[in-house]
PDB file of C-alpha atoms in Angstrom:
ATOM      1  CA  MET A   5     -21.281   5.615   7.418  1.00 63.00           C
ATOM      2  CA  SER A   6     -21.909   2.236   8.947  1.00 74.00           C
ATOM      3  CA  ALA A   7     -20.721  -0.331   7.508  1.00 71.00           C
ATOM      4  CA  ARG A   8     -22.059  -3.044   4.910  1.00 71.00           C
ATOM      5  CA  LEU A   9     -22.116  -5.906   6.223  1.00 74.00           C
ATOM      6  CA  HIS A  10     -19.267  -7.430   8.783  1.00 78.00           C
ATOM      7  CA  TYR A  11     -16.683  -9.671   6.271  1.00 72.00           C
ATOM      8  CA  ARG A  12     -14.344 -10.176   8.596  1.00 75.00           C
ATOM      9  CA  SER A  13     -16.396 -13.221  10.658  1.00 76.00           C
ATOM     10  CA  LEU A  14     -18.302 -13.713   7.516  1.00 74.00           C
ATOM     11  CA  ALA A  15     -15.456 -14.812   6.263  1.00 77.00           C
ATOM     12  CA  ALA A  16     -12.592 -15.425   8.318  1.00 83.00           C
ATOM     13  CA  ALA A  17     -10.986 -18.083   6.596  1.00 88.00           C
ATOM     14  CA  ALA A  18     -10.091 -16.574   3.421  1.00 87.00           C
ATOM     15  CA  LEU A  19      -9.068 -13.246   5.678  1.00 89.00           C
ATOM     16  CA  ARG A  20      -6.845 -15.465   7.448  1.00 93.00           C
ATOM     17  CA  GLY A  21      -5.737 -16.545   3.776  1.00 93.00           C
ATOM     18  CA  LEU A  22      -4.693 -12.722   3.478  1.00 94.00           C
ATOM     19  CA  GLY A  23      -3.533 -12.270   6.836  1.00 93.00           C
ATOM     20  CA  ASP A  24      -0.627 -15.272   5.885  1.00 97.00           C
ATOM     21  CA  THR A  25       0.051 -13.067   2.864  1.00 97.00           C
ATOM     22  CA  HIS A  26       0.384 -10.172   4.681  1.00 97.00           C
ATOM     23  CA  GLN A  27       2.802 -11.728   6.745  1.00 98.00           C
ATOM     24  CA  GLN A  28       3.731 -13.074   4.322  1.00 98.00           C
ATOM     25  CA  ILE A  29       5.135 -10.191   3.037  1.00 98.00           C
ATOM     26  CA  ALA A  30       6.768  -8.519   6.656  1.00 97.00           C
ATOM     27  CA  SER A  31       8.836 -11.399   7.071  1.00 98.00           C
ATOM     28  CA  SER A  32       9.971 -10.405   3.348  1.00 98.00           C
ATOM     29  CA  ASP A  33      13.435  -8.357   3.160  1.00 98.00           C
ATOM     30  CA  LEU A  34      11.352  -5.245   2.103  1.00 98.00           C
ATOM     31  CA  PRO A  35      12.050  -2.332   4.609  1.00 98.00           C
ATOM     32  CA  PRO A  36       8.272  -2.572   6.866  1.00 97.00           C
ATOM     33  CA  THR A  37       8.067   1.099   5.984  1.00 98.00           C
ATOM     34  CA  LEU A  38       8.597   1.132   1.958  1.00 98.00           C
ATOM     35  CA  VAL A  39       5.696  -1.803   2.468  1.00 98.00           C
ATOM     36  CA  ASP A  40       3.506   0.686   4.309  1.00 98.00           C
ATOM     37  CA  LEU A  41       4.295   3.737   2.405  1.00 98.00           C
ATOM     38  CA  VAL A  42       3.106   1.907  -0.461  1.00 98.00           C
ATOM     39  CA  TYR A  43       0.407   0.725   1.089  1.00 98.00           C
ATOM     40  CA  LEU A  44      -0.598   4.240   2.016  1.00 98.00           C
ATOM     41  CA  ARG A  45      -0.183   5.688  -1.456  1.00 98.00           C
ATOM     42  CA  VAL A  46      -2.925   2.725  -2.844  1.00 98.00           C
ATOM     43  CA  SER A  47      -5.121   3.412   0.161  1.00 98.00           C
ATOM     44  CA  GLN A  48      -4.967   7.413  -0.832  1.00 98.00           C
ATOM     45  CA  ILE A  49      -5.048   5.688  -5.250  1.00 98.00           C
ATOM     46  CA  ASN A  50      -8.385   4.087  -3.902  1.00 98.00           C
ATOM     47  CA  GLY A  51      -9.907   5.942  -1.326  1.00 96.00           C
ATOM     48  CA  CYS A  52      -9.849   4.214   1.249  1.00 96.00           C
ATOM     49  CA  THR A  53     -10.064   5.458   4.818  1.00 93.00           C
ATOM     50  CA  TYR A  54      -9.686   2.328   6.434  1.00 92.00           C
ATOM     51  CA  CYS A  55      -6.252   2.014   5.434  1.00 94.00           C
ATOM     52  CA  LEU A  56      -5.652   5.482   5.135  1.00 95.00           C
ATOM     53  CA  SER A  57      -6.157   5.689   9.147  1.00 92.00           C
ATOM     54  CA  THR A  58      -4.046   2.248   9.549  1.00 93.00           C
ATOM     55  CA  HIS A  59      -1.620   2.806   7.499  1.00 95.00           C
ATOM     56  CA  SER A  60      -0.439   6.638   8.434  1.00 94.00           C
ATOM     57  CA  ARG A  61      -0.269   5.734  12.310  1.00 93.00           C
ATOM     58  CA  ASP A  62       1.768   2.865  11.089  1.00 95.00           C
ATOM     59  CA  LEU A  63       3.851   5.347   9.541  1.00 97.00           C
ATOM     60  CA  LEU A  64       4.231   7.532  12.468  1.00 95.00           C
ATOM     61  CA  LYS A  65       4.483   5.297  14.939  1.00 95.00           C
ATOM     62  CA  ALA A  66       7.485   4.142  12.870  1.00 97.00           C
ATOM     63  CA  GLY A  67       9.182   7.231  12.904  1.00 97.00           C
ATOM     64  CA  VAL A  68       8.501   8.374   9.490  1.00 97.00           C
ATOM     65  CA  SER A  69       8.628  12.416   8.941  1.00 95.00           C
ATOM     66  CA  MET A  70       5.839  14.100   8.778  1.00 95.00           C
ATOM     67  CA  ASP A  71       7.342  15.664   5.182  1.00 95.00           C
ATOM     68  CA  LYS A  72       7.213  12.058   3.404  1.00 96.00           C
ATOM     69  CA  LEU A  73       3.644  11.510   5.066  1.00 96.00           C
ATOM     70  CA  MET A  74       2.096  14.785   3.861  1.00 96.00           C
ATOM     71  CA  LEU A  75       3.721  15.142  -0.054  1.00 98.00           C
ATOM     72  CA  LEU A  76       3.262  11.669  -0.856  1.00 98.00           C
ATOM     73  CA  PRO A  77       0.529  12.346  -3.066  1.00 97.00           C
ATOM     74  CA  ALA A  78       2.901  14.536  -4.939  1.00 98.00           C
ATOM     75  CA  TRP A  79       6.019  12.514  -4.378  1.00 98.00           C
ATOM     76  CA  ARG A  80       6.999  12.878  -7.787  1.00 97.00           C
ATOM     77  CA  GLU A  81       7.655  16.842  -7.421  1.00 98.00           C
ATOM     78  CA  ALA A  82       8.951  15.995  -3.908  1.00 97.00           C
ATOM     79  CA  GLY A  83      12.353  15.948  -4.413  1.00 93.00           C
ATOM     80  CA  ASP A  84      14.630  14.135  -2.614  1.00 95.00           C
ATOM     81  CA  VAL A  85      11.727  13.394   0.790  1.00 97.00           C
ATOM     82  CA  TYR A  86      11.961   9.998  -1.286  1.00 98.00           C
ATOM     83  CA  SER A  87      15.166   7.364  -1.495  1.00 98.00           C
ATOM     84  CA  GLU A  88      15.423   5.859  -5.017  1.00 98.00           C
ATOM     85  CA  ILE A  89      14.102   2.576  -4.078  1.00 98.00           C
ATOM     86  CA  GLU A  90      10.612   4.838  -2.484  1.00 98.00           C
ATOM     87  CA  ARG A  91      10.259   6.171  -6.100  1.00 98.00           C
ATOM     88  CA  ALA A  92      10.863   3.068  -7.779  1.00 98.00           C
ATOM     89  CA  ALA A  93       8.494   1.535  -5.547  1.00 98.00           C
ATOM     90  CA  LEU A  94       5.743   3.648  -5.556  1.00 98.00           C
ATOM     91  CA  GLN A  95       5.794   4.484  -9.212  1.00 98.00           C
ATOM     92  CA  TRP A  96       5.491   0.326  -9.778  1.00 98.00           C
ATOM     93  CA  ALA A  97       2.504   0.357  -6.960  1.00 98.00           C
ATOM     94  CA  GLU A  98       0.373   3.325  -9.061  1.00 98.00           C
ATOM     95  CA  SER A  99       1.035   1.958 -12.307  1.00 98.00           C
ATOM     96  CA  LEU A 100      -0.456  -1.775 -11.023  1.00 98.00           C
ATOM     97  CA  THR A 101      -3.605   0.006  -9.264  1.00 98.00           C
ATOM     98  CA  LEU A 102      -4.309   2.173 -11.596  1.00 98.00           C
ATOM     99  CA  VAL A 103      -3.418  -1.433 -14.877  1.00 97.00           C
ATOM    100  CA  SER A 104      -6.884  -0.325 -16.454  1.00 96.00           C
ATOM    101  CA  SER A 105      -5.177   2.360 -17.775  1.00 97.00           C
ATOM    102  CA  THR A 106      -1.645   2.256 -17.119  1.00 97.00           C
ATOM    103  CA  GLY A 107      -0.894  -1.090 -18.287  1.00 95.00           C
ATOM    104  CA  ALA A 108       1.791  -1.491 -16.229  1.00 96.00           C
ATOM    105  CA  PRO A 109       4.320  -0.192 -19.420  1.00 97.00           C
ATOM    106  CA  ASP A 110       8.080  -1.669 -20.190  1.00 97.00           C
ATOM    107  CA  ALA A 111       9.538   1.733 -18.437  1.00 97.00           C
ATOM    108  CA  ASP A 112       7.889   1.204 -15.228  1.00 98.00           C
ATOM    109  CA  TYR A 113       8.647  -2.947 -14.814  1.00 98.00           C
ATOM    110  CA  GLU A 114      12.043  -1.192 -15.342  1.00 98.00           C
ATOM    111  CA  VAL A 115      12.333   1.079 -12.758  1.00 98.00           C
ATOM    112  CA  LEU A 116      11.714  -1.773 -10.757  1.00 98.00           C
ATOM    113  CA  VAL A 117      14.016  -4.075 -11.889  1.00 98.00           C
ATOM    114  CA  ALA A 118      16.971  -1.546 -11.444  1.00 98.00           C
ATOM    115  CA  ASN A 119      15.622  -0.912  -8.007  1.00 98.00           C
ATOM    116  CA  PHE A 120      14.740  -4.611  -6.675  1.00 98.00           C
ATOM    117  CA  ASN A 121      16.152  -8.085  -7.035  1.00 98.00           C
ATOM    118  CA  ASP A 122      14.007 -10.008  -8.680  1.00 98.00           C
ATOM    119  CA  THR A 123      12.835 -11.911  -5.109  1.00 98.00           C
ATOM    120  CA  ASP A 124      11.801  -8.632  -3.425  1.00 98.00           C
ATOM    121  CA  ALA A 125      10.290  -7.362  -6.672  1.00 98.00           C
ATOM    122  CA  ALA A 126       7.667  -9.954  -6.242  1.00 98.00           C
ATOM    123  CA  PHE A 127       6.904  -9.920  -2.534  1.00 98.00           C
ATOM    124  CA  LEU A 128       6.602  -5.699  -3.519  1.00 98.00           C
ATOM    125  CA  THR A 129       4.049  -6.979  -6.236  1.00 98.00           C
ATOM    126  CA  ILE A 130       2.343  -9.451  -3.691  1.00 98.00           C
ATOM    127  CA  ALA A 131       2.025  -6.243  -1.432  1.00 98.00           C
ATOM    128  CA  ILE A 132       0.133  -3.612  -4.306  1.00 98.00           C
ATOM    129  CA  GLY A 133      -1.931  -6.111  -5.207  1.00 98.00           C
ATOM    130  CA  LEU A 134      -2.645  -7.170  -1.360  1.00 98.00           C
ATOM    131  CA  ILE A 135      -3.279  -3.662  -0.209  1.00 98.00           C
ATOM    132  CA  ASN A 136      -5.926  -3.117  -3.557  1.00 98.00           C
ATOM    133  CA  THR A 137      -7.904  -6.412  -2.450  1.00 96.00           C
ATOM    134  CA  TYR A 138      -8.491  -4.955   1.472  1.00 95.00           C
ATOM    135  CA  ASN A 139      -8.754  -1.431   0.093  1.00 96.00           C
ATOM    136  CA  ARG A 140     -11.877  -2.773  -2.223  1.00 95.00           C
ATOM    137  CA  MET A 141     -13.384  -4.466   1.144  1.00 92.00           C
ATOM    138  CA  ALA A 142     -13.087  -1.758   3.523  1.00 92.00           C
ATOM    139  CA  ILE A 143     -14.584   0.205   0.316  1.00 93.00           C
ATOM    140  CA  GLY A 144     -17.137  -1.884  -0.460  1.00 91.00           C
ATOM    141  CA  PHE A 145     -17.931  -2.708   2.980  1.00 88.00           C
ATOM    142  CA  ARG A 146     -17.651   0.378   4.307  1.00 84.00           C
ATOM    143  CA  GLN A 147     -15.612   0.064   7.117  1.00 83.00           C
ATOM    144  CA  PRO A 148     -14.829   2.872   9.134  1.00 77.00           C
ATOM    145  CA  PRO A 149     -11.678   4.089   9.782  1.00 79.00           C
ATOM    146  CA  VAL A 150      -9.751   4.122  12.933  1.00 74.00           C
ATOM    147  CA  ARG A 151      -9.513   6.826  14.975  1.00 72.00           C
ATOM    148  CA  LEU A 152      -6.132   8.559  15.655  1.00 58.00           C
ATOM    149  CA  SER A 153      -6.685  10.525  17.957  1.00 60.00           C
TER     150      SER A 153
END
């Protein structure tokens, strides 16, 4: 697979804006591994190989267990591998990523606000939107994955 165009140089100023948003999320009170789990799950749903390779590596570097990484596609059935807050974040991430079919139901929102304060819920929602944007650029322009080896 070869890249379709080099959007990073062609739209550098716009990407800096997304990078600023990424930094704001990283500076929020959300745990970095939680954000990366969400980024990885959304990237799995969207099939973004570039982001799958990037966020898998970030989680491995952070010491996240292999069980947590390998079971992420089936997190609902993984029992206590994921904490209540991780499960709430993953549920919200899936609901928003698949919003055209889910409609972001009240039940998913209620789980979100039961586990996150308003500020963290806002930052989590922005993070979900951001990774969906990055996925669409990487998939649309055929950004190759980062090799782990």
